[in-house]
Amino acid sequence: MAPEGSRGRFITLEGGEGAGKTTLSRALSARLAEEGVPVLRTREPGGAPGAEAVRGLILGQGPWDPVAEAMLHFAARREHVARTIAPALEAGIWVVCDRFADSTLAYQGAGQGLSREVWERLCDLALGSLRPDLTLVLDLPPERGMGRALQRGDANRYELQDADFHARVRAAFLAIAAAEPDRCAVLDASRPPLEVLDAALDLALAA
Ligand code: T5A
């Protein structure tokens, strides 16, 4: 359990389409709550009323210019942080967030050609010093993830990108994890959901 009066832990889940982030965020939040941890589950793009409205713009329209698209993601993210994430963390509530800024680096950066320099500037502007305490990267061959995602039958415009795009996104997430091993852990998302959950819970509860 989180010590009384301490800041909450900020945990982000990242990975490609259909890797199991939503499934894990639900199960991990429930298991943390069973452990007595106060927890808020949220997602991006979205997680606050204004950010959900921007989600509609991002997913419902486009294609956007890559910098404009990144700015939309960061506008939604800024609103999400200001209205939802930061107040929760300050109140000692842990936050489990389905995608965060690494998704912009992977999708708009590796996928669409946004430079890392612009991404870093947007991070500084929108997030200040806020960064996740722990990022779990769910890794899965894109064709398997797409197979899972497309079973739902409601593909968004990112899911409709070609195989090379999804390969670049996967490689970008693995590179992010390799560059920041203190923050990130890679989970093999091809394992059964309960095994992925157990590994995630161990990491979340580790000091
Ligand atoms: N995006 C987002 C950007 O381009 N830039 C950004 O900065 C941000 C924040 C969001 C889109 O926006 C893009 C990326 C995304 O394309 P979304 O609809 O929220 O769109 O899409 P995703 O976040 O990709 O969510 P998905 O639902 O597609 O994938 P999940 O959440 O990873 O997968 P999940 O949990 O829904 O599982 C999919 C299916 O697989 C099964 C589930 O039961 C489900 O049927 N499953 C498993 N099956 C076998 N083994 C497991 N371990 C399984 N885990 C789940």
PDB file of C-alpha atoms in Angstrom, residues 1-184:
ATOM      1  CA  MET A   1       0.000   0.000   0.000  1.00  0.00           C
ATOM      2  CA  ALA A   2       1.171   3.561  -0.705  1.00  0.00           C
ATOM      3  CA  PRO A   3       2.403   5.352   2.445  1.00  0.00           C
ATOM      4  CA  GLU A   4      -0.092   7.992   3.609  1.00  0.00           C
ATOM      5  CA  GLY A   5       0.650  11.488   2.313  1.00  0.00           C
ATOM      6  CA  SER A   6       3.002  10.343  -0.447  1.00  0.00           C
ATOM      7  CA  ARG A   7       2.619  11.136  -4.136  1.00  0.00           C
ATOM      8  CA  GLY A   8       0.925   8.497  -6.262  1.00  0.00           C
ATOM      9  CA  ARG A   9       2.885   6.354  -8.715  1.00  0.00           C
ATOM     10  CA  PHE A  10       2.488   7.154 -12.407  1.00  0.00           C
ATOM     11  CA  ILE A  11       2.447   3.981 -14.511  1.00  0.00           C
ATOM     12  CA  THR A  12       2.064   4.073 -18.294  1.00  0.00           C
ATOM     13  CA  LEU A  13       1.318   1.189 -20.647  1.00  0.00           C
ATOM     14  CA  GLU A  14       2.714   1.412 -24.151  1.00  0.00           C
ATOM     15  CA  GLY A  15       2.917  -0.749 -27.254  1.00  0.00           C
ATOM     16  CA  GLY A  16       1.451  -1.319 -30.692  1.00  0.00           C
ATOM     17  CA  GLU A  17      -2.104  -1.983 -31.770  1.00  0.00           C
ATOM     18  CA  GLY A  18      -3.858  -4.857 -30.003  1.00  0.00           C
ATOM     19  CA  ALA A  19      -0.896  -5.589 -27.716  1.00  0.00           C
ATOM     20  CA  GLY A  20      -3.249  -5.818 -24.730  1.00  0.00           C
ATOM     21  CA  LYS A  21      -2.826  -2.421 -23.049  1.00  0.00           C
ATOM     22  CA  THR A  22      -6.523  -1.910 -22.336  1.00  0.00           C
ATOM     23  CA  THR A  23      -6.889  -5.466 -21.062  1.00  0.00           C
ATOM     24  CA  LEU A  24      -3.843  -5.049 -18.808  1.00  0.00           C
ATOM     25  CA  SER A  25      -4.830  -1.583 -17.572  1.00  0.00           C
ATOM     26  CA  ARG A  26      -8.192  -2.928 -16.372  1.00  0.00           C
ATOM     27  CA  ALA A  27      -6.705  -6.007 -14.697  1.00  0.00           C
ATOM     28  CA  LEU A  28      -3.705  -4.164 -13.195  1.00  0.00           C
ATOM     29  CA  SER A  29      -5.898  -1.414 -11.738  1.00  0.00           C
ATOM     30  CA  ALA A  30      -8.202  -4.021 -10.194  1.00  0.00           C
ATOM     31  CA  ARG A  31      -5.292  -5.972  -8.681  1.00  0.00           C
ATOM     32  CA  LEU A  32      -3.665  -2.812  -7.301  1.00  0.00           C
ATOM     33  CA  ALA A  33      -6.993  -1.858  -5.711  1.00  0.00           C
ATOM     34  CA  GLU A  34      -7.165  -5.342  -4.131  1.00  0.00           C
ATOM     35  CA  GLU A  35      -3.706  -4.659  -2.681  1.00  0.00           C
ATOM     36  CA  GLY A  36      -5.095  -1.514  -1.043  1.00  0.00           C
ATOM     37  CA  VAL A  37      -3.544   0.928  -3.506  1.00  0.00           C
ATOM     38  CA  PRO A  38      -5.787   3.875  -4.452  1.00  0.00           C
ATOM     39  CA  VAL A  39      -5.743   3.824  -8.238  1.00  0.00           C
ATOM     40  CA  LEU A  40      -7.137   5.744 -11.197  1.00  0.00           C
ATOM     41  CA  ARG A  41      -7.307   4.133 -14.653  1.00  0.00           C
ATOM     42  CA  THR A  42      -7.172   6.456 -17.623  1.00  0.00           C
ATOM     43  CA  ARG A  43      -6.194   6.499 -21.313  1.00  0.00           C
ATOM     44  CA  GLU A  44      -4.827   8.589 -24.158  1.00  0.00           C
ATOM     45  CA  PRO A  45      -5.765  10.296 -26.300  1.00  0.00           C
ATOM     46  CA  GLY A  46      -8.437  11.313 -23.795  1.00  0.00           C
ATOM     47  CA  GLY A  47      -8.829  11.048 -20.047  1.00  0.00           C
ATOM     48  CA  ALA A  48     -10.422  14.492 -19.493  1.00  0.00           C
ATOM     49  CA  PRO A  49     -13.459  16.098 -21.184  1.00  0.00           C
ATOM     50  CA  GLY A  50     -11.458  18.438 -23.438  1.00  0.00           C
ATOM     51  CA  ALA A  51      -8.928  15.725 -24.222  1.00  0.00           C
ATOM     52  CA  GLU A  52     -11.717  13.338 -25.239  1.00  0.00           C
ATOM     53  CA  ALA A  53     -12.985  16.024 -27.631  1.00  0.00           C
ATOM     54  CA  VAL A  54      -9.490  16.302 -29.155  1.00  0.00           C
ATOM     55  CA  ARG A  55      -9.418  12.480 -29.444  1.00  0.00           C
ATOM     56  CA  GLY A  56     -12.444  12.764 -31.710  1.00  0.00           C
ATOM     57  CA  LEU A  57     -10.552  15.228 -33.916  1.00  0.00           C
ATOM     58  CA  ILE A  58      -7.399  13.106 -34.052  1.00  0.00           C
ATOM     59  CA  LEU A  59      -9.068   9.783 -34.779  1.00  0.00           C
ATOM     60  CA  GLY A  60     -12.051  11.085 -36.719  1.00  0.00           C
ATOM     61  CA  GLN A  61     -10.272  13.449 -39.097  1.00  0.00           C
ATOM     62  CA  GLY A  62      -6.911  13.668 -40.832  1.00  0.00           C
ATOM     63  CA  PRO A  63      -4.467  12.928 -42.199  1.00  0.00           C
ATOM     64  CA  TRP A  64      -2.819  15.789 -40.322  1.00  0.00           C
ATOM     65  CA  ASP A  65       0.569  17.319 -40.857  1.00  0.00           C
ATOM     66  CA  PRO A  66       2.829  15.303 -38.463  1.00  0.00           C
ATOM     67  CA  VAL A  67       3.750  18.346 -36.327  1.00  0.00           C
ATOM     68  CA  ALA A  68       0.094  19.425 -36.164  1.00  0.00           C
ATOM     69  CA  GLU A  69      -0.889  15.889 -35.221  1.00  0.00           C
ATOM     70  CA  ALA A  70       1.750  15.752 -32.477  1.00  0.00           C
ATOM     71  CA  MET A  71       0.540  19.132 -31.200  1.00  0.00           C
ATOM     72  CA  LEU A  72      -3.013  17.801 -31.037  1.00  0.00           C
ATOM     73  CA  HIS A  73      -1.816  14.808 -29.022  1.00  0.00           C
ATOM     74  CA  PHE A  74       0.113  17.101 -26.689  1.00  0.00           C
ATOM     75  CA  ALA A  75      -2.807  19.531 -26.360  1.00  0.00           C
ATOM     76  CA  ALA A  76      -4.991  16.610 -25.276  1.00  0.00           C
ATOM     77  CA  ARG A  77      -2.177  15.363 -23.019  1.00  0.00           C
ATOM     78  CA  ARG A  78      -1.694  18.740 -21.353  1.00  0.00           C
ATOM     79  CA  GLU A  79      -5.415  18.880 -20.555  1.00  0.00           C
ATOM     80  CA  HIS A  80      -5.310  15.273 -19.322  1.00  0.00           C
ATOM     81  CA  VAL A  81      -2.339  15.997 -17.064  1.00  0.00           C
ATOM     82  CA  ALA A  82      -3.800  19.248 -15.701  1.00  0.00           C
ATOM     83  CA  ARG A  83      -7.334  17.963 -15.035  1.00  0.00           C
ATOM     84  CA  THR A  84      -6.818  14.298 -14.220  1.00  0.00           C
ATOM     85  CA  ILE A  85      -3.291  12.957 -13.782  1.00  0.00           C
ATOM     86  CA  ALA A  86      -1.526  15.624 -11.710  1.00  0.00           C
ATOM     87  CA  PRO A  87      -4.402  16.111  -9.213  1.00  0.00           C
ATOM     88  CA  ALA A  88      -4.616  12.345  -8.693  1.00  0.00           C
ATOM     89  CA  LEU A  89      -0.867  11.920  -8.148  1.00  0.00           C
ATOM     90  CA  GLU A  90      -0.812  14.853  -5.728  1.00  0.00           C
ATOM     91  CA  ALA A  91      -3.676  13.248  -3.787  1.00  0.00           C
ATOM     92  CA  GLY A  92      -1.609  10.053  -3.411  1.00  0.00           C
ATOM     93  CA  ILE A  93      -3.588   8.143  -6.038  1.00  0.00           C
ATOM     94  CA  TRP A  94      -1.687   5.886  -8.409  1.00  0.00           C
ATOM     95  CA  VAL A  95      -2.418   6.466 -12.085  1.00  0.00           C
ATOM     96  CA  VAL A  96      -2.458   3.647 -14.655  1.00  0.00           C
ATOM     97  CA  CYS A  97      -2.493   5.296 -18.077  1.00  0.00           C
ATOM     98  CA  ASP A  98      -3.118   3.458 -21.368  1.00  0.00           C
ATOM     99  CA  ARG A  99      -0.583   5.268 -23.653  1.00  0.00           C
ATOM    100  CA  PHE A 100       1.285   8.529 -22.946  1.00  0.00           C
ATOM    101  CA  ALA A 101       4.069  10.637 -24.511  1.00  0.00           C
ATOM    102  CA  ASP A 102       6.099   7.620 -25.712  1.00  0.00           C
ATOM    103  CA  SER A 103       3.229   6.848 -28.094  1.00  0.00           C
ATOM    104  CA  THR A 104       3.765  10.218 -29.787  1.00  0.00           C
ATOM    105  CA  LEU A 105       7.478   9.490 -30.207  1.00  0.00           C
ATOM    106  CA  ALA A 106       6.705   6.047 -31.655  1.00  0.00           C
ATOM    107  CA  TYR A 107       3.701   6.906 -33.870  1.00  0.00           C
ATOM    108  CA  GLN A 108       4.299  10.505 -34.931  1.00  0.00           C
ATOM    109  CA  GLY A 109       8.095  10.191 -34.674  1.00  0.00           C
ATOM    110  CA  ALA A 110       9.092   6.772 -36.039  1.00  0.00           C
ATOM    111  CA  GLY A 111       5.780   6.315 -37.840  1.00  0.00           C
ATOM    112  CA  GLN A 112       5.214   9.751 -39.384  1.00  0.00           C
ATOM    113  CA  GLY A 113       8.602  11.445 -39.355  1.00  0.00           C
ATOM    114  CA  LEU A 114       8.281  13.948 -36.478  1.00  0.00           C
ATOM    115  CA  SER A 115      11.758  14.852 -35.229  1.00  0.00           C
ATOM    116  CA  ARG A 116      12.837  13.912 -31.728  1.00  0.00           C
ATOM    117  CA  GLU A 117      13.783  17.538 -31.122  1.00  0.00           C
ATOM    118  CA  VAL A 118      10.209  18.727 -31.737  1.00  0.00           C
ATOM    119  CA  TRP A 119       8.873  15.888 -29.551  1.00  0.00           C
ATOM    120  CA  GLU A 120      11.225  16.920 -26.709  1.00  0.00           C
ATOM    121  CA  ARG A 121      10.150  20.553 -27.023  1.00  0.00           C
ATOM    122  CA  LEU A 122       6.491  19.554 -26.882  1.00  0.00           C
ATOM    123  CA  CYS A 123       7.182  17.334 -23.843  1.00  0.00           C
ATOM    124  CA  ASP A 124       8.874  20.202 -22.019  1.00  0.00           C
ATOM    125  CA  LEU A 125       6.087  22.624 -22.887  1.00  0.00           C
ATOM    126  CA  ALA A 126       3.163  20.346 -22.112  1.00  0.00           C
ATOM    127  CA  LEU A 127       4.485  18.223 -19.257  1.00  0.00           C
ATOM    128  CA  GLY A 128       7.025  20.338 -17.398  1.00  0.00           C
ATOM    129  CA  SER A 129       8.955  17.868 -15.250  1.00  0.00           C
ATOM    130  CA  LEU A 130       6.228  15.202 -15.176  1.00  0.00           C
ATOM    131  CA  ARG A 131       7.418  11.840 -16.498  1.00  0.00           C
ATOM    132  CA  PRO A 132       6.107   8.314 -15.786  1.00  0.00           C
ATOM    133  CA  ASP A 133       7.634   6.480 -12.826  1.00  0.00           C
ATOM    134  CA  LEU A 134       7.219   3.181 -14.651  1.00  0.00           C
ATOM    135  CA  THR A 135       6.467   2.395 -18.291  1.00  0.00           C
ATOM    136  CA  LEU A 136       5.477  -1.123 -19.315  1.00  0.00           C
ATOM    137  CA  VAL A 137       6.038  -1.725 -23.024  1.00  0.00           C
ATOM    138  CA  LEU A 138       3.833  -4.567 -24.266  1.00  0.00           C
ATOM    139  CA  ASP A 139       5.760  -6.102 -27.131  1.00  0.00           C
ATOM    140  CA  LEU A 140       4.097  -8.223 -29.796  1.00  0.00           C
ATOM    141  CA  PRO A 141       4.745  -8.809 -33.511  1.00  0.00           C
ATOM    142  CA  PRO A 142       2.518  -6.219 -35.225  1.00  0.00           C
ATOM    143  CA  GLU A 143       0.683  -8.800 -37.335  1.00  0.00           C
ATOM    144  CA  ARG A 144      -0.471 -10.596 -34.179  1.00  0.00           C
ATOM    145  CA  GLY A 145      -1.549  -7.359 -32.526  1.00  0.00           C
ATOM    146  CA  MET A 146      -3.370  -6.225 -35.650  1.00  0.00           C
ATOM    147  CA  GLY A 147      -5.124  -9.585 -35.804  1.00  0.00           C
ATOM    148  CA  ARG A 148      -6.379  -9.084 -32.252  1.00  0.00           C
ATOM    149  CA  ALA A 149      -7.346  -5.443 -32.831  1.00  0.00           C
ATOM    150  CA  LEU A 150      -9.121  -6.082 -36.129  1.00  0.00           C
ATOM    151  CA  GLN A 151     -11.256  -8.811 -34.561  1.00  0.00           C
ATOM    152  CA  ARG A 152     -13.130  -5.915 -32.978  1.00  0.00           C
ATOM    153  CA  GLY A 153     -13.930  -4.698 -36.507  1.00  0.00           C
ATOM    154  CA  ASP A 154     -13.548  -0.954 -35.838  1.00  0.00           C
ATOM    155  CA  ALA A 155     -10.055  -0.112 -37.122  1.00  0.00           C
ATOM    156  CA  ASN A 156      -8.907   3.496 -36.558  1.00  0.00           C
ATOM    157  CA  ARG A 157      -6.711   5.282 -39.104  1.00  0.00           C
ATOM    158  CA  TYR A 158      -3.470   4.297 -37.340  1.00  0.00           C
ATOM    159  CA  GLU A 159      -4.441   0.642 -37.426  1.00  0.00           C
ATOM    160  CA  LEU A 160      -4.989   0.992 -41.195  1.00  0.00           C
ATOM    161  CA  GLN A 161      -1.327   1.991 -41.792  1.00  0.00           C
ATOM    162  CA  ASP A 162       0.902  -0.513 -43.624  1.00  0.00           C
ATOM    163  CA  ALA A 163       3.119  -3.210 -42.097  1.00  0.00           C
ATOM    164  CA  ASP A 164       6.263  -1.084 -42.385  1.00  0.00           C
ATOM    165  CA  PHE A 165       4.660   1.686 -40.297  1.00  0.00           C
ATOM    166  CA  HIS A 166       3.769  -0.791 -37.538  1.00  0.00           C
ATOM    167  CA  ALA A 167       7.262  -2.327 -37.662  1.00  0.00           C
ATOM    168  CA  ARG A 168       8.807   1.140 -37.151  1.00  0.00           C
ATOM    169  CA  VAL A 169       6.437   1.812 -34.241  1.00  0.00           C
ATOM    170  CA  ARG A 170       7.382  -1.480 -32.589  1.00  0.00           C
ATOM    171  CA  ALA A 171      11.115  -0.810 -33.040  1.00  0.00           C
ATOM    172  CA  ALA A 172      10.670   2.684 -31.587  1.00  0.00           C
ATOM    173  CA  PHE A 173       9.024   1.376 -28.413  1.00  0.00           C
ATOM    174  CA  LEU A 174      11.830  -1.170 -27.965  1.00  0.00           C
ATOM    175  CA  ALA A 175      14.428   1.578 -28.495  1.00  0.00           C
ATOM    176  CA  ILE A 176      12.727   3.813 -25.907  1.00  0.00           C
ATOM    177  CA  ALA A 177      12.779   0.930 -23.391  1.00  0.00           C
ATOM    178  CA  ALA A 178      16.436   0.146 -24.119  1.00  0.00           C
ATOM    179  CA  ALA A 179      17.432   3.795 -23.694  1.00  0.00           C
ATOM    180  CA  GLU A 180      15.653   4.184 -20.336  1.00  0.00           C
ATOM    181  CA  PRO A 181      15.926   0.872 -18.470  1.00  0.00           C
ATOM    182  CA  ASP A 182      15.308   2.517 -15.074  1.00  0.00           C
ATOM    183  CA  ARG A 183      11.862   3.685 -16.204  1.00  0.00           C
ATOM    184  CA  CYS A 184      10.844   1.056 -18.753  1.00  0.00           C
TER     185      CYS A 184
END
